[in-house]
Coordinates of C-alpha atoms in Angstrom, one line a residue:
X1 CA 82.4 125.4 115.2
X2 CA 79.8 124.1 117.6
X3 CA 79.5 120.7 119.1
X4 CA 76.4 118.5 118.8
X5 CA 74.4 117.3 121.8
X6 CA 73.2 113.7 121.3
X7 CA 70.1 114.4 123.4
X8 CA 69.1 116.9 120.7
X9 CA 70.4 114.9 117.7
X10 CA 68.6 112.3 115.7
X11 CA 70.8 109.3 116.2
X12 CA 68.6 106.2 117.0
X13 CA 70.6 103.1 117.7
X14 CA 69.4 99.5 117.8
X15 CA 70.5 96.8 120.2
X16 CA 68.8 94.0 118.1
X17 CA 70.4 92.5 115.1
X18 CA 68.4 93.2 111.9
X19 CA 67.2 90.0 110.4
X20 CA 67.2 91.3 106.9
X21 CA 70.9 92.3 106.8
X22 CA 73.4 89.7 105.6
X23 CA 76.5 92.0 105.3
X24 CA 78.3 93.7 108.2
X25 CA 78.0 97.1 106.7
X26 CA 74.2 96.8 106.2
X27 CA 73.7 95.5 109.7
X28 CA 75.9 98.1 111.4
X29 CA 74.5 101.0 109.4
X30 CA 71.0 100.1 110.6
X31 CA 72.1 99.5 114.2
X32 CA 74.3 102.6 114.4
X33 CA 71.5 104.9 113.1
X34 CA 73.1 105.8 109.8
X35 CA 70.3 104.6 107.4
X36 CA 66.7 103.4 107.4
X37 CA 64.9 101.5 104.6
X38 CA 62.0 103.0 102.8
X39 CA 61.5 100.3 100.2
X40 CA 63.6 97.5 98.8
X41 CA 67.0 99.0 97.8
X42 CA 65.8 102.5 98.8
X43 CA 67.2 104.2 101.9
X44 CA 67.0 107.4 103.9
X45 CA 70.3 108.6 105.2
X46 CA 69.9 109.7 108.8
X47 CA 72.0 112.7 110.0
X48 CA 75.0 110.7 111.2
X49 CA 75.1 108.7 108.0
X50 CA 74.7 111.8 105.9
X51 CA 77.6 113.4 107.6
X52 CA 79.8 110.4 106.8
X53 CA 78.6 110.4 103.2
X54 CA 79.5 114.1 102.9
X55 CA 83.0 113.3 104.2
X56 CA 83.4 110.8 101.3
X57 CA 82.1 113.3 98.8
X58 CA 84.6 115.9 100.0
X59 CA 87.5 113.5 99.4
X60 CA 86.2 112.7 96.0
X61 CA 85.7 116.4 95.1
X62 CA 89.2 117.3 96.2
X63 CA 90.8 114.6 94.1
X64 CA 88.6 115.2 91.0
X65 CA 89.3 119.0 91.2
X66 CA 93.0 118.2 91.5
X67 CA 93.0 116.6 88.1
X68 CA 91.2 119.5 86.4
X69 CA 87.6 118.3 87.0
X70 CA 84.8 120.9 87.0
X71 CA 81.7 119.9 89.0
X72 CA 78.2 120.3 87.5
X73 CA 74.8 118.9 88.2
X74 CA 72.7 117.1 85.6
X75 CA 69.0 116.2 85.7
X76 CA 67.9 112.8 87.0
X77 CA 65.1 112.6 84.4
X78 CA 66.1 112.2 80.8
X79 CA 64.3 112.3 77.5
X80 CA 64.1 108.6 76.3
X81 CA 64.9 109.8 72.8
X82 CA 68.5 110.3 73.8
X83 CA 68.7 106.8 75.0
X84 CA 67.1 105.5 71.9
X85 CA 69.7 107.2 69.7
X86 CA 72.5 105.4 71.5
X87 CA 70.7 102.0 71.5
X88 CA 70.6 101.8 75.3
X89 CA 66.9 102.3 75.6
X90 CA 66.4 98.6 74.8
X91 CA 69.9 97.3 75.8
X92 CA 69.4 98.4 79.5
X93 CA 66.4 96.2 79.9
X94 CA 64.0 96.4 82.8
X95 CA 66.5 98.0 85.2
X96 CA 65.8 101.3 83.3
X97 CA 62.7 102.9 84.7
X98 CA 60.6 104.5 81.9
X99 CA 57.5 106.7 82.1
X100 CA 55.6 109.3 80.2
X101 CA 55.3 112.9 81.3
X102 CA 51.9 114.7 81.1
X103 CA 52.5 115.6 77.5
X104 CA 53.0 112.0 76.6
X105 CA 56.8 112.2 76.0
X106 CA 58.7 109.1 77.0
X107 CA 61.2 109.8 79.8
X108 CA 63.6 107.7 81.9
X109 CA 65.1 107.9 85.4
X110 CA 68.8 108.2 84.9
X111 CA 70.9 105.2 86.0
X112 CA 73.9 106.9 84.4
X113 CA 74.5 110.1 82.4
X114 CA 76.5 109.4 79.3
X115 CA 73.7 110.5 77.0
X116 CA 73.0 113.7 78.9
X117 CA 76.6 114.8 79.2
X118 CA 77.2 114.0 75.5
X119 CA 74.2 116.0 74.5
X120 CA 75.6 118.9 76.6
X121 CA 79.0 118.6 74.9
X122 CA 77.3 118.5 71.5
X123 CA 75.7 121.9 72.2
X124 CA 78.7 123.6 73.9
X125 CA 81.9 122.2 72.5
X126 CA 82.8 123.5 69.0
X127 CA 86.6 123.7 68.8
X128 CA 89.7 121.8 69.7
X129 CA 90.7 124.8 71.8
X130 CA 88.1 123.8 74.4
X131 CA 89.7 120.4 74.9
X132 CA 90.6 118.5 76.9
X133 CA 87.7 119.0 79.3
X134 CA 86.7 117.0 82.4
X135 CA 83.2 117.4 83.9
X136 CA 81.9 115.5 86.9
X137 CA 78.9 115.4 89.2
X138 CA 77.8 113.7 92.4
X139 CA 74.2 112.8 91.7
X140 CA 71.3 110.5 92.7
X141 CA 70.7 107.6 90.2
X142 CA 68.2 104.9 90.0
X143 CA 68.4 101.3 88.6
X144 CA 65.5 98.9 89.2
X145 CA 67.9 96.1 90.3
X146 CA 66.4 92.7 90.4
X147 CA 68.6 91.5 93.3
X148 CA 69.0 94.5 95.6
X149 CA 71.0 93.3 98.6
X150 CA 73.6 94.3 101.2
X151 CA 72.1 97.7 102.0
X152 CA 74.1 100.4 100.2
X153 CA 76.3 97.8 98.5
X154 CA 73.6 97.1 95.9
X155 CA 70.8 99.6 96.2
X156 CA 68.3 100.7 93.6
X157 CA 68.5 104.4 94.4
X158 CA 72.1 105.4 95.0
X159 CA 74.5 108.3 95.0
X160 CA 77.3 108.3 92.4
X161 CA 80.2 110.4 91.3
X162 CA 80.3 110.1 87.5
X163 CA 82.9 112.0 85.5
X164 CA 83.3 112.5 81.8
X165 CA 86.4 113.6 79.9
X166 CA 86.4 115.0 76.3
X167 CA 89.5 114.8 74.0
X168 CA 90.7 115.5 70.5
X169 CA 91.9 112.0 69.9
X170 CA 92.7 108.7 71.4
X171 CA 96.3 109.5 72.4
X172 CA 95.1 112.5 74.4
X173 CA 92.6 110.2 76.2
X174 CA 95.4 107.7 76.8
X175 CA 97.4 110.5 78.4
X176 CA 94.7 111.6 80.7
X177 CA 93.3 108.1 81.7
X178 CA 96.2 107.3 84.1
X179 CA 95.7 110.6 85.9
X180 CA 92.1 109.5 86.8
X181 CA 93.5 106.0 87.7
X182 CA 95.9 107.6 90.2
X183 CA 93.2 109.9 91.5
X184 CA 91.1 106.9 92.2
X185 CA 93.9 105.2 94.1
X186 CA 94.3 108.3 96.3
X187 CA 90.5 108.5 96.9
X188 CA 90.4 104.9 98.1
X189 CA 93.6 105.2 100.2
X190 CA 92.3 108.3 101.9
X191 CA 89.1 106.4 102.8
X192 CA 91.2 103.7 104.4
X193 CA 90.8 101.1 101.6
X194 CA 93.2 99.1 99.4
X195 CA 91.2 97.8 96.4
X196 CA 92.7 95.8 93.6
X197 CA 92.7 97.5 90.2
X198 CA 91.5 94.9 87.7
X199 CA 91.1 94.8 83.9
X200 CA 87.4 94.9 83.2
X201 CA 84.7 94.3 80.6
X202 CA 83.2 97.6 79.5
X203 CA 79.7 95.9 79.2
X204 CA 76.8 98.2 78.3
X205 CA 79.1 101.3 78.6
X206 CA 81.0 100.3 75.5
X207 CA 84.5 101.5 74.6
X208 CA 87.9 99.9 74.8
X209 CA 90.1 100.1 77.9
X210 CA 88.4 99.7 81.3
X211 CA 89.5 99.1 84.9
X212 CA 87.5 98.3 88.0
X213 CA 88.7 98.9 91.6
X214 CA 87.7 95.8 93.5
X215 CA 87.8 95.4 97.3
X216 CA 88.5 91.8 98.1
X217 CA 85.6 90.5 100.1
X218 CA 84.3 86.9 100.7
X219 CA 80.7 88.0 100.4
X220 CA 81.2 90.3 97.4
X221 CA 78.9 89.8 94.4
X222 CA 81.7 90.3 91.8
X223 CA 84.5 87.9 91.1
X224 CA 87.9 88.5 89.7
X225 CA 91.0 86.5 88.9
X226 CA 94.4 87.4 90.3
X227 CA 97.9 86.0 89.7
X228 CA 100.1 86.3 92.7
X229 CA 103.2 85.9 90.5
X230 CA 103.0 88.9 88.2
X231 CA 100.0 90.8 89.6
X232 CA 97.7 90.2 86.6
X233 CA 94.1 90.9 87.8
X234 CA 90.9 91.0 85.8
X235 CA 87.2 90.9 86.3
X236 CA 86.1 87.4 85.7
X237 CA 83.8 88.6 83.0
X238 CA 86.8 89.6 80.9
X239 CA 89.6 87.5 82.4
X240 CA 91.8 85.5 80.0
X241 CA 93.4 82.2 81.0
X242 CA 95.7 79.8 79.3
X243 CA 93.9 76.7 78.0
X244 CA 96.4 73.9 78.2
X245 CA 96.0 71.6 75.2
X246 CA 96.1 67.8 75.2
X247 CA 99.0 66.1 73.5
X248 CA 98.7 66.1 69.7
X249 CA 97.3 63.0 68.1
X250 CA 96.3 61.8 64.7
X251 CA 92.8 62.6 63.6
X252 CA 90.6 59.4 63.7
X253 CA 87.6 58.6 61.6
X254 CA 84.3 59.9 63.0
X255 CA 82.0 57.2 64.3
X256 CA 78.5 57.1 66.0
X257 CA 78.2 55.6 69.4
X258 CA 75.1 54.8 71.5
X259 CA 74.8 56.9 74.7
X260 CA 71.4 56.0 76.1
X261 CA 70.0 58.6 78.6
X262 CA 73.3 60.6 78.5
X263 CA 72.1 64.2 78.1
X264 CA 74.9 65.9 80.1
X265 CA 78.6 66.2 79.5
X266 CA 79.3 64.5 82.8
X267 CA 77.0 61.6 82.0
X268 CA 78.5 61.1 78.5
X269 CA 82.1 61.3 79.9
X270 CA 81.3 58.7 82.6
X271 CA 79.5 56.4 80.2
X272 CA 82.3 56.4 77.7
X273 CA 85.1 56.5 80.3
X274 CA 86.7 59.7 79.1
X275 CA 87.6 63.0 80.8
X276 CA 85.1 65.9 80.2
X277 CA 87.9 67.8 78.4
X278 CA 87.7 65.2 75.6
X279 CA 84.1 66.3 74.8
X280 CA 82.6 69.2 72.9
X281 CA 79.8 70.8 74.8
X282 CA 76.9 72.5 73.0
X283 CA 75.4 75.6 74.7
X284 CA 72.5 77.6 73.2
X285 CA 71.5 81.2 73.5
X286 CA 69.0 83.5 72.0
X287 CA 70.4 86.8 70.7
X288 CA 67.6 88.8 69.2
X289 CA 66.1 86.6 66.4
X290 CA 69.2 84.5 66.1
X291 CA 69.9 81.3 67.8
X292 CA 73.5 81.1 69.0
X293 CA 75.2 77.7 69.1
X294 CA 78.3 77.8 71.2
X295 CA 80.8 74.9 71.0
X296 CA 83.2 74.7 73.9
X297 CA 85.4 72.1 75.5
X298 CA 83.4 70.0 77.9
X299 CA 85.4 71.0 81.0
X300 CA 84.9 74.7 80.4
X301 CA 82.0 77.1 81.0
X302 CA 80.7 79.9 78.7
X303 CA 81.5 83.4 79.7
X304 CA 78.4 85.3 78.7
X305 CA 80.0 88.7 78.8
X306 CA 82.8 87.5 76.4
X307 CA 80.2 85.9 74.1
X308 CA 78.0 89.1 74.0
X309 CA 81.1 91.1 73.1
X310 CA 82.0 88.7 70.3
X311 CA 78.4 88.8 68.9
X312 CA 78.2 92.6 69.4
X313 CA 74.9 92.4 71.3
X314 CA 73.6 93.0 74.8
X315 CA 70.5 90.9 74.1
X316 CA 71.7 87.5 75.2
X317 CA 69.5 84.9 77.0
X318 CA 69.4 81.1 77.4
X319 CA 67.6 79.4 74.5
X320 CA 64.6 77.2 75.2
X321 CA 64.2 73.6 74.1
X322 CA 61.7 74.8 71.5
X323 CA 64.3 77.2 70.1
X324 CA 66.8 74.3 69.9
X325 CA 64.4 71.9 68.2
X326 CA 63.3 74.6 65.7
X327 CA 66.9 74.9 64.6
X328 CA 67.1 71.2 63.8
X329 CA 69.1 70.2 66.9
X330 CA 68.2 67.6 69.5
X331 CA 68.4 68.9 73.1
X332 CA 70.9 66.8 75.1
X333 CA 72.4 65.4 71.9
X334 CA 73.0 68.6 69.9
X335 CA 75.9 68.7 67.4
X336 CA 77.4 71.5 65.3
X337 CA 77.7 69.1 62.4
X338 CA 75.0 69.7 59.9
X339 CA 73.6 72.8 61.6
X340 CA 72.9 75.6 59.2
X341 CA 70.5 78.4 58.6
X342 CA 70.5 82.2 58.5
X343 CA 69.2 82.4 62.0
X344 CA 71.7 80.1 63.6
X345 CA 75.1 81.5 64.6
X346 CA 77.8 79.0 65.5
X347 CA 80.5 80.3 67.8
X348 CA 83.5 78.0 68.5
X349 CA 85.6 78.7 71.7
X350 CA 89.3 78.7 70.9
X351 CA 89.7 75.6 73.1
X352 CA 88.2 73.6 70.3
X353 CA 90.6 74.0 67.3
X354 CA 93.7 72.5 69.1
X355 CA 91.7 69.7 70.6
X356 CA 91.6 66.3 68.9
X357 CA 89.1 63.5 68.6
X358 CA 86.4 64.9 70.8
X359 CA 83.0 63.4 71.6
X360 CA 80.1 65.6 70.5
X361 CA 76.4 65.2 70.0
X362 CA 75.0 63.4 67.0
X363 CA 71.7 65.3 66.7
X364 CA 70.1 62.0 67.3
X365 CA 68.5 61.0 70.6
X366 CA 70.6 58.5 72.5
X367 CA 73.7 58.9 70.3
X368 CA 76.9 60.8 70.2
X369 CA 79.8 61.1 67.8
X370 CA 83.4 60.0 68.6
X371 CA 86.4 61.7 67.0
X372 CA 84.8 65.0 66.1
X373 CA 87.4 67.5 64.9
X374 CA 87.4 71.2 63.9
X375 CA 87.5 72.3 61.1
X376 CA 87.4 68.9 59.4
X377 CA 83.9 68.1 60.6
X378 CA 82.3 71.5 60.9
X379 CA 83.2 75.1 60.2
X380 CA 82.5 78.7 61.4
X381 CA 84.0 82.1 61.0
X382 CA 83.4 82.9 64.7
X383 CA 86.3 81.4 66.7
X384 CA 87.1 83.3 69.9
X385 CA 87.8 83.0 73.6
X386 CA 84.4 82.8 75.2
X387 CA 85.4 80.6 78.2
X388 CA 85.1 81.6 81.9
X389 CA 88.5 81.6 83.6
X390 CA 88.8 79.1 86.4
X391 CA 90.6 78.9 89.7
X392 CA 94.0 77.2 89.1
X393 CA 94.2 78.1 85.4
X394 CA 97.6 79.3 84.1
X395 CA 98.1 83.0 84.0
X396 CA 98.2 84.4 80.4
X397 CA 101.1 86.7 81.2
X398 CA 103.6 84.7 83.4
X399 CA 102.3 81.2 83.4
X400 CA 101.7 81.3 87.1
X401 CA 98.4 80.2 88.8
X402 CA 95.2 82.3 88.7
X403 CA 93.0 82.4 91.8
X404 CA 89.4 83.4 91.9
X405 CA 88.4 86.0 94.5
X406 CA 85.1 87.6 95.4
X407 CA 85.0 91.4 95.7
X408 CA 83.0 94.6 95.9
X409 CA 83.4 97.0 93.0
X410 CA 84.1 100.5 94.3
X411 CA 84.8 102.3 91.0
X412 CA 85.0 101.8 87.3
X413 CA 86.8 103.8 84.6
X414 CA 86.4 103.5 80.9
X415 CA 87.8 104.7 77.6
X416 CA 84.6 105.2 75.8
X417 CA 86.1 106.5 72.6
X418 CA 83.5 107.8 70.2
X419 CA 80.6 105.5 71.0
X420 CA 78.3 108.2 72.3
X421 CA 79.6 111.2 70.4
X422 CA 79.0 109.5 67.1
X423 CA 75.5 108.3 68.1
X424 CA 74.5 111.8 69.3
X425 CA 76.4 113.9 66.8
X426 CA 78.8 115.5 69.3
X427 CA 81.5 116.8 67.0
X428 CA 84.2 119.6 67.2
X429 CA 86.4 121.3 64.6
X430 CA 89.9 120.0 64.8
X431 CA 93.1 121.9 64.1
X432 CA 92.6 121.5 60.4
X433 CA 89.0 122.8 60.5
X434 CA 87.5 119.3 60.0
X435 CA 84.5 118.1 62.0
X436 CA 85.4 115.0 64.1
X437 CA 83.6 113.2 66.9
X438 CA 84.7 113.9 70.5
X439 CA 86.7 111.1 72.1
X440 CA 85.4 110.4 75.6
X441 CA 86.3 108.8 78.9
X442 CA 83.9 107.9 81.7
X443 CA 84.8 107.5 85.4
X444 CA 82.4 106.3 88.1
X445 CA 82.5 105.8 91.9
X446 CA 79.5 104.7 93.9
X447 CA 79.6 107.0 96.9
X448 CA 77.1 105.1 99.1
X449 CA 78.7 101.8 98.2
X450 CA 82.2 103.3 99.0
X451 CA 80.9 104.4 102.5
X452 CA 79.5 100.8 103.1
X453 CA 82.8 99.3 101.9
X454 CA 84.7 101.5 104.5
X455 CA 82.5 99.9 107.2
X456 CA 83.0 96.4 105.7
X457 CA 86.8 97.0 106.1
X458 CA 86.7 98.8 109.4
X459 CA 84.5 97.2 112.0
X460 CA 84.7 94.7 114.9
X461 CA 82.3 92.6 116.9
X462 CA 81.1 95.7 118.8
X463 CA 80.5 98.1 115.9
X464 CA 82.0 100.5 113.4
X465 CA 85.6 101.6 113.6
X466 CA 85.7 104.8 111.5
X467 CA 88.9 106.0 109.8
X468 CA 89.3 109.6 110.9
X469 CA 88.9 111.0 107.3
X470 CA 85.4 109.7 106.9
X471 CA 84.1 109.6 110.5
X472 CA 80.9 111.6 111.0
X473 CA 82.5 113.0 114.2
X474 CA 86.1 113.0 115.4
X475 CA 85.4 112.9 119.1
X476 CA 82.6 111.6 121.3
X477 CA 82.5 113.2 124.7
X478 CA 80.5 111.1 127.1
X479 CA 79.3 112.4 130.4
X480 CA 78.5 109.4 132.7
X481 CA 76.0 111.2 134.9
X482 CA 74.2 114.0 133.2
X483 CA 72.3 114.8 136.4
X484 CA 75.6 115.8 138.0
X485 CA 76.0 119.5 137.2
X486 CA 79.8 119.4 137.7
X487 CA 80.2 116.6 135.2
X488 CA 78.0 118.3 132.7
X489 CA 79.9 121.6 133.1
X490 CA 83.3 119.8 132.5
X491 CA 82.0 117.8 129.6
X492 CA 80.5 120.9 128.0
X493 CA 83.7 122.8 128.4
X494 CA 85.8 119.9 126.9
X495 CA 83.4 119.6 124.0
X496 CA 83.4 123.4 123.3
X497 CA 87.2 123.6 123.4
X498 CA 87.6 120.7 121.0
X499 CA 85.0 122.1 118.6
X500 CA 86.8 125.5 118.7
X501 CA 90.0 123.7 117.8
X502 CA 88.3 122.4 114.6
X503 CA 87.2 118.9 115.6
X504 CA 83.7 117.7 115.0
X505 CA 82.4 116.7 118.4
X506 CA 79.4 114.8 119.6
X507 CA 78.5 115.2 123.3
X508 CA 76.6 112.3 124.8
X509 CA 74.5 114.0 127.4
X510 CA 71.6 111.5 127.3
X511 CA 70.2 110.2 130.5
X512 CA 71.3 106.7 129.9
X513 CA 73.4 104.3 132.0
X514 CA 77.2 104.3 131.5
X515 CA 76.9 100.8 130.1
X516 CA 74.5 101.9 127.4
X517 CA 76.7 104.8 126.6
X518 CA 79.8 102.7 126.2
X519 CA 77.8 100.2 124.1
X520 CA 76.6 102.9 121.8
X521 CA 80.1 104.5 121.6
X522 CA 81.5 101.3 120.3
X523 CA 78.6 100.7 118.0
X524 CA 78.7 104.2 116.4
X525 CA 82.6 104.0 116.3
X526 CA 83.7 107.7 116.6
X527 CA 87.5 107.6 116.5
X528 CA 88.2 109.1 120.0
X529 CA 86.0 108.7 123.1
X530 CA 86.5 111.2 125.9
X531 CA 84.9 110.0 129.2
X532 CA 83.8 112.5 131.9
X533 CA 82.9 110.9 135.2
X534 CA 83.5 111.0 138.9
X535 CA 87.2 110.3 138.4
X536 CA 87.5 113.3 136.1
X537 CA 86.2 115.5 138.9
X538 CA 88.5 113.9 141.5
X539 CA 91.7 113.9 139.4
X540 CA 91.1 116.8 137.0
X541 CA 91.7 114.4 134.1
X542 CA 89.7 113.2 131.1
X543 CA 89.9 109.6 130.1
X544 CA 90.6 109.3 126.3
X545 CA 90.3 106.1 124.3
X546 CA 91.2 105.4 120.6
X547 CA 88.4 103.3 119.0
X548 CA 90.5 101.4 116.5
X549 CA 93.1 100.0 118.9
X550 CA 91.7 100.6 122.4
X551 CA 94.7 102.7 123.5
X552 CA 93.8 104.8 126.5
X553 CA 95.4 108.1 127.4
X554 CA 94.3 110.2 130.4
X555 CA 94.8 113.9 129.8
X556 CA 94.5 117.0 132.0
X557 CA 91.2 118.7 131.6
X558 CA 92.8 121.9 130.3
X559 CA 91.9 122.9 126.7
X560 CA 95.5 122.7 125.4
X561 CA 96.3 119.4 127.0
X562 CA 93.1 117.7 125.7
X563 CA 93.6 119.1 122.2
X564 CA 97.2 117.8 122.0
X565 CA 96.1 114.4 123.4
X566 CA 93.3 114.1 120.9
X567 CA 95.6 115.1 118.0
X568 CA 98.2 112.5 119.1
X569 CA 95.5 109.8 119.3
X570 CA 94.1 110.6 115.8
X571 CA 97.6 110.3 114.3
X572 CA 97.8 106.6 115.3
X573 CA 95.9 105.3 112.2

């Protein structure tokens, strides 16, 4: 194994702080010469960044192979017809890039590969004897994200490991799913990370069971709830919380009350001198052609992911005032009482049935109704939990306190079931010779995002602090005066011996000042720094320093001594 000379390597570093970077990983990946932007959310990996990415890929491959995965490589361009058959051609919205090839066929750039792998399974799997089967790939994907930010944390073009398992039935998927779960835990641990596994909403992927692996981070875009008492954790999109009811009371007669200029829950509650939890809030959405009227307790907010799941749709958007008026409701004073029509769907949050004598709109400008009660005053068949869990809510499992945390999603695993196999006709002959749809699981890890998350968790004010397992190089040998032939000879000998011993070595032989070299060494963050200078020539020793804790260990310049010293330092993680 040969060492790499920095003077001949493409590793451009920046002293300046990039103005466009708001996350530490984005800032440091730019400054340390790991990535460069081409367009919004689209990056070139420079050689050092590519080496680190390949380290992460190697860990992922090892763990996926260990649970029976077989790697393949699927196209990034897909026929749109496959996506139309599963319904996701429209559900994915504008983040799905669509185009026509020269023959006029509609195509898409793959943001994910469920359709493609299911079509492959449809063609190749005929019998239960071929099951279970796990296929995975590490492939480039593209989603035209509207809010690309944070460098590789939320990019439009990204590298992803996606795996797909195929089973005879749900029990076999249930048996295999924990194996993937544990493999993910090992992957993240080997990368130096400790994410929180949280129960998750499957979203557009569909299916039943789902878990995300969330790295707690104050600037993370995702939010999850966590109970310190019992360990319950869930993505906020699917989190359940206990809604403590008010004391029971007798139902009072409904009455109209004037509420001039009170068009918000807060204004109504303040005007009438009641808490917001004693009101029924009206929230309107458009789902396809239908207007959705959500009735929820006034102190709660609607969880749109839960609502979409209840309605069985991905097409959910806020309704306009025109939509509300067309349905016979009055914006700011809307009431579920008297609302009807084939294109109006009333959804009642489960906080409403146990509540008593609420204040709701009167569908009359300037007026509300006191003592509105469900189901006495209005009815619907759709009663469900569509509320967003809040910080401080009681835990649904132990009654403890839920806390909201921000996080970065590192991986997501799903029990897809037969959603895709039924849509695409992927069947097999079971043990009785009957054709049945394949039962599927899906397992994703964002490789570039994982690399960025490593840096988010392992850096200091001076730069990156690489864990050894994912570091682009293990040892940085810095020669302080590259014009001194004796220093260069010793540094070259040290680098060569360490490389022969199996370490990846970067030799900093640039004609830069010692201060610049030490600055760049901290910035790039190679685990062990070996310094060759005048002292080395005088004492016959090499100064070694461990990046993550600053521990220094001079070692004799002999090959065996340096190899042992480096090995000892790398064990200190």
